[in-house]
Amino acid sequence: MLTRRIFVGLSAHGLAALCGLLPFLKACAPQPSPAKNQPDPEDSAAEPLDWAGFLAGVDQLALEQFSGAWDQEAYVEELATLMRRLSPQDPILLEELADAVGAIRNFPDIVTLVEGPDHSYDVAIVVFEEGEEIPLHDHPDMTGVILGLTGEVEIQSFDLLPELSASGALQLKRLAVSNVTPGVHATLTAARGNIHSLRAISRTELLDVFTPGYNQDRSARSKWFTRSTTPLDGTTDIFEARED
Ligand SMILES: [Fe+2]
């Protein structure tokens, strides 16, 4: 089960399901621990993990979702710390990254490498060529951690506001715009920054973990969005939007 490999098709739901990109953006937004998405010097003191050790750690950590009161904010930071322990030179990781190139034509290459038991998590890699983008989409009822391996990607993250605009449109509040580079991570939870878009500044490789992973229900509820290019009058961070 832990070696199952899945290539993503081009359907909207499939892509949303696996795009794996989650920001936690610190530039413009209140966030609980902004410094934590930067490389932590203490991480270098932790024992590096190979691919098998990394997967074993994810498998164990993901059990937290079944606890009575799952603290998603704490979980994504724990998971990010684990992800940074995976050696960037791990031969299995390098092989998977090389194999991912060209998996999807004219779109970032997204490959889900591992599905946890009963869709408890997904481990995926994403390879962008310079300028490639993944439009706004959500990850319903899921958390996510994305770790930069190479390159640089800009991530914009949003919350869907409960009320419609005066003209009856959806409203997205931008939490932040952040750039994920090697060793930098971004996160989302079910309640914070669950909608995001990504644009590669240069060729970029990312490692993503979603908890829980995609199952039929969560894939079916995944949505794409289009937003206005400018914020609503009188605001700097609220945009009208529609579902695609
Ligand atoms: Fe995503």
CSV table of C-alpha atoms in Angstrom, one decimal, residues 7-236:
chain,number,residue,atom,x,y,z
A,7,PHE,CA,-0.5,9.6,-12.0
A,8,VAL,CA,-3.0,12.3,-12.1
A,9,GLY,CA,-5.3,13.0,-15.0
A,10,LEU,CA,-6.3,16.4,-16.2
A,11,SER,CA,-9.8,16.5,-14.8
A,12,ALA,CA,-10.5,19.5,-12.6
A,13,HIS,CA,-11.4,17.4,-9.6
A,14,GLY,CA,-8.4,15.2,-10.1
A,15,LEU,CA,-6.0,18.1,-10.3
A,16,ALA,CA,-7.5,19.8,-7.3
A,17,ALA,CA,-7.3,16.5,-5.5
A,18,LEU,CA,-3.7,16.2,-6.0
A,19,CYS,CA,-2.2,19.5,-6.6
A,20,GLY,CA,-0.9,19.6,-3.2
A,21,LEU,CA,-0.1,23.1,-2.6
A,22,LEU,CA,-0.8,24.8,0.4
A,23,PRO,CA,0.3,28.0,1.5
A,24,PHE,CA,0.7,29.5,4.6
A,25,LEU,CA,1.5,32.9,3.7
A,26,LYS,CA,3.0,35.3,6.0
A,27,ALA,CA,3.4,38.5,4.1
A,28,CYS,CA,-0.1,39.9,4.6
A,29,ALA,CA,-1.8,37.9,7.1
A,30,PRO,CA,-2.3,37.1,10.7
A,31,GLN,CA,-0.8,33.7,11.4
A,32,PRO,CA,-0.1,31.7,14.4
A,33,SER,CA,3.6,31.1,14.0
A,34,PRO,CA,5.0,32.9,11.0
A,35,ALA,CA,8.6,32.1,11.7
A,36,LYS,CA,7.9,28.4,11.5
A,37,ASN,CA,7.6,28.2,7.8
A,38,GLN,CA,11.2,29.1,7.4
A,39,PRO,CA,13.9,26.5,7.8
A,40,ASP,CA,14.4,25.8,11.5
A,41,PRO,CA,18.1,25.6,12.6
A,42,GLU,CA,17.1,22.9,15.1
A,43,ASP,CA,15.9,20.7,12.2
A,44,SER,CA,19.5,20.2,11.1
A,45,ALA,CA,20.3,18.6,14.4
A,46,ALA,CA,17.6,16.0,13.9
A,47,GLU,CA,18.5,12.7,12.4
A,48,PRO,CA,18.0,12.8,8.6
A,49,LEU,CA,15.4,10.3,7.3
A,50,ASP,CA,15.5,8.2,4.2
A,51,TRP,CA,12.3,7.6,2.2
A,52,ALA,CA,11.1,4.6,4.3
A,53,GLY,CA,11.8,6.4,7.6
A,54,PHE,CA,9.9,9.5,6.3
A,55,LEU,CA,6.9,7.4,5.3
A,56,ALA,CA,6.8,5.6,8.6
A,57,GLY,CA,6.8,9.0,10.3
A,58,VAL,CA,3.9,10.3,8.2
A,59,ASP,CA,2.0,7.1,8.8
A,60,GLN,CA,2.4,7.5,12.6
A,61,LEU,CA,1.7,11.3,12.7
A,62,ALA,CA,-1.4,11.0,10.5
A,63,LEU,CA,-3.0,9.0,13.3
A,64,GLU,CA,-3.5,12.3,15.1
A,65,GLN,CA,-6.5,13.0,12.9
A,66,PHE,CA,-8.4,10.3,14.7
A,67,SER,CA,-7.9,11.7,18.1
A,68,GLY,CA,-10.8,13.3,19.8
A,69,ALA,CA,-9.7,16.9,19.4
A,70,TRP,CA,-7.3,17.1,16.4
A,71,ASP,CA,-5.3,20.3,16.6
A,72,GLN,CA,-4.7,20.9,12.9
A,73,GLU,CA,-2.5,23.9,13.3
A,74,ALA,CA,-0.1,22.0,15.6
A,75,TYR,CA,-0.3,18.9,13.3
A,76,VAL,CA,0.8,20.7,10.1
A,77,GLU,CA,3.8,22.2,11.9
A,78,GLU,CA,4.8,18.8,13.3
A,79,LEU,CA,4.4,17.3,9.8
A,80,ALA,CA,6.5,20.1,8.3
A,81,THR,CA,9.3,19.4,10.7
A,82,LEU,CA,9.2,15.7,9.7
A,83,MET,CA,9.2,16.5,6.0
A,84,ARG,CA,12.3,18.7,6.4
A,85,ARG,CA,14.1,15.7,7.9
A,86,LEU,CA,13.8,13.8,4.6
A,87,SER,CA,17.1,14.0,2.8
A,88,PRO,CA,16.7,16.1,-0.4
A,89,GLN,CA,19.3,13.7,-1.9
A,90,ASP,CA,17.3,10.5,-1.0
A,91,PRO,CA,17.7,8.3,-4.1
A,92,ILE,CA,14.0,7.3,-4.1
A,93,LEU,CA,12.9,10.9,-3.9
A,94,LEU,CA,15.2,11.9,-6.7
A,95,GLU,CA,14.1,9.1,-8.9
A,96,GLU,CA,10.4,10.0,-8.4
A,97,LEU,CA,11.1,13.6,-9.2
A,98,ALA,CA,12.9,12.7,-12.3
A,99,ASP,CA,10.1,10.3,-13.4
A,100,ALA,CA,7.4,13.0,-12.7
A,101,VAL,CA,8.6,15.2,-15.5
A,102,GLY,CA,6.3,15.0,-18.5
A,103,ALA,CA,3.5,13.2,-16.6
A,104,ILE,CA,1.0,15.9,-17.6
A,105,ARG,CA,1.5,18.0,-20.7
A,106,ASN,CA,1.4,21.8,-20.3
A,107,PHE,CA,0.6,21.7,-16.6
A,108,PRO,CA,2.7,21.2,-13.5
A,109,ASP,CA,3.6,17.5,-13.1
A,110,ILE,CA,1.7,16.1,-10.1
A,111,VAL,CA,2.2,12.6,-8.9
A,112,THR,CA,0.7,11.0,-5.8
A,113,LEU,CA,3.3,8.6,-4.6
A,114,VAL,CA,1.6,7.2,-1.5
A,115,GLU,CA,-1.9,6.8,-0.2
A,116,GLY,CA,-2.2,6.1,3.5
A,117,PRO,CA,-4.5,3.4,4.8
A,118,ASP,CA,-8.2,4.2,4.1
A,119,HIS,CA,-7.2,7.5,2.5
A,120,SER,CA,-5.7,8.8,5.7
A,121,TYR,CA,-3.1,10.9,3.9
A,122,ASP,CA,-1.5,11.5,0.5
A,123,VAL,CA,2.1,12.1,-0.3
A,124,ALA,CA,2.7,13.8,-3.6
A,125,ILE,CA,5.4,15.6,-5.5
A,126,VAL,CA,4.8,18.5,-7.9
A,127,VAL,CA,7.2,19.7,-10.6
A,128,PHE,CA,6.6,23.1,-12.2
A,129,GLU,CA,8.4,24.6,-15.2
A,130,GLU,CA,9.0,28.3,-15.0
A,131,GLY,CA,5.7,30.2,-15.4
A,132,GLU,CA,3.4,27.2,-14.9
A,133,GLU,CA,0.4,27.8,-12.6
A,134,ILE,CA,-2.3,26.0,-10.7
A,135,PRO,CA,-5.4,28.2,-10.5
A,136,LEU,CA,-7.4,28.8,-7.4
A,137,HIS,CA,-8.8,25.6,-5.8
A,138,ASP,CA,-9.7,24.2,-2.4
A,139,HIS,CA,-8.9,21.1,-0.4
A,140,PRO,CA,-12.2,20.3,1.3
A,141,ASP,CA,-11.9,19.3,5.0
A,142,MET,CA,-8.2,18.6,4.6
A,143,THR,CA,-4.9,19.9,5.9
A,144,GLY,CA,-1.9,20.2,3.8
A,145,VAL,CA,1.8,20.9,4.0
A,146,ILE,CA,4.0,21.8,1.1
A,147,LEU,CA,7.8,21.8,1.3
A,148,GLY,CA,10.0,23.5,-1.3
A,149,LEU,CA,12.7,21.2,-2.6
A,150,THR,CA,14.1,23.3,-5.5
A,151,GLY,CA,13.2,26.6,-7.2
A,152,GLU,CA,10.6,29.1,-6.1
A,153,VAL,CA,6.8,29.2,-6.3
A,154,GLU,CA,4.5,32.0,-5.3
A,155,ILE,CA,1.4,30.9,-3.4
A,156,GLN,CA,-1.6,33.1,-2.7
A,157,SER,CA,-4.0,31.7,0.0
A,158,PHE,CA,-7.6,32.7,0.7
A,159,ASP,CA,-10.5,32.1,3.1
A,160,LEU,CA,-14.0,32.0,1.7
A,161,LEU,CA,-16.1,34.5,3.5
A,162,PRO,CA,-19.5,33.4,4.7
A,163,GLU,CA,-21.4,36.4,3.2
A,164,LEU,CA,-21.9,37.3,-0.5
A,165,SER,CA,-20.8,40.7,-1.9
A,166,ALA,CA,-23.3,43.4,-2.6
A,167,SER,CA,-23.6,42.1,-6.1
A,168,GLY,CA,-24.2,38.6,-4.9
A,169,ALA,CA,-20.7,37.2,-5.7
A,170,LEU,CA,-18.6,34.9,-3.5
A,171,GLN,CA,-16.0,36.8,-1.5
A,172,LEU,CA,-12.4,35.5,-1.0
A,173,LYS,CA,-10.2,37.1,1.7
A,174,ARG,CA,-6.6,36.9,0.8
A,175,LEU,CA,-4.5,35.8,3.8
A,176,ALA,CA,-1.1,36.1,2.3
A,177,VAL,CA,1.2,35.9,-0.6
A,178,SER,CA,4.3,33.9,0.0
A,179,ASN,CA,7.2,32.5,-1.9
A,180,VAL,CA,8.2,28.9,-1.1
A,181,THR,CA,11.8,28.1,-1.7
A,182,PRO,CA,14.0,25.1,-0.7
A,183,GLY,CA,13.5,24.3,2.9
A,184,VAL,CA,10.5,26.7,3.3
A,185,HIS,CA,7.1,25.2,3.9
A,186,ALA,CA,3.5,26.4,3.6
A,187,THR,CA,0.4,25.0,5.3
A,188,LEU,CA,-3.3,25.0,5.1
A,189,THR,CA,-6.0,23.6,7.4
A,190,ALA,CA,-9.7,22.9,6.9
A,191,ALA,CA,-10.4,26.3,8.4
A,192,ARG,CA,-7.5,28.5,7.3
A,193,GLY,CA,-6.1,29.2,3.9
A,194,ASN,CA,-7.9,26.2,2.3
A,195,ILE,CA,-8.2,28.0,-1.1
A,196,HIS,CA,-5.0,28.8,-2.9
A,197,SER,CA,-3.2,29.3,-6.2
A,198,LEU,CA,0.4,28.7,-7.2
A,199,ARG,CA,2.7,30.2,-9.8
A,200,ALA,CA,6.2,29.1,-10.5
A,201,ILE,CA,8.8,31.8,-10.5
A,202,SER,CA,11.4,29.3,-11.7
A,203,ARG,CA,11.5,25.6,-12.3
A,204,THR,CA,10.3,24.2,-9.0
A,205,GLU,CA,10.0,20.9,-7.2
A,206,LEU,CA,7.7,20.5,-4.2
A,207,LEU,CA,6.9,17.7,-1.7
A,208,ASP,CA,3.2,17.7,-0.4
A,209,VAL,CA,1.4,15.8,2.3
A,210,PHE,CA,-2.4,16.0,2.7
A,211,THR,CA,-4.2,14.8,5.7
A,212,PRO,CA,-6.7,13.2,5.2
A,213,GLY,CA,-6.0,12.2,1.7
A,214,TYR,CA,-8.4,12.3,-1.2
A,215,ASN,CA,-11.2,9.9,-1.3
A,216,GLN,CA,-14.2,9.8,-3.6
A,217,ASP,CA,-16.2,12.3,-1.5
A,218,ARG,CA,-13.5,14.8,-1.0
A,219,SER,CA,-12.5,14.7,-4.7
A,220,ALA,CA,-16.1,15.2,-5.7
A,221,ARG,CA,-16.4,18.3,-3.4
A,222,SER,CA,-13.2,19.9,-4.7
A,223,LYS,CA,-13.8,23.2,-6.5
A,224,TRP,CA,-12.0,25.6,-8.7
A,225,PHE,CA,-12.5,29.4,-8.5
A,226,THR,CA,-11.9,32.5,-10.5
A,227,ARG,CA,-11.5,35.8,-8.7
A,228,SER,CA,-11.4,39.4,-9.6
A,229,THR,CA,-8.0,40.8,-10.3
A,230,THR,CA,-8.6,43.8,-8.0
A,231,PRO,CA,-10.0,43.9,-4.5
A,232,LEU,CA,-13.4,45.3,-3.7
A,233,ASP,CA,-13.6,49.0,-3.3
A,234,GLY,CA,-12.7,50.0,0.2
A,235,THR,CA,-10.6,46.9,0.8
A,236,THR,CA,-7.1,45.7,0.0
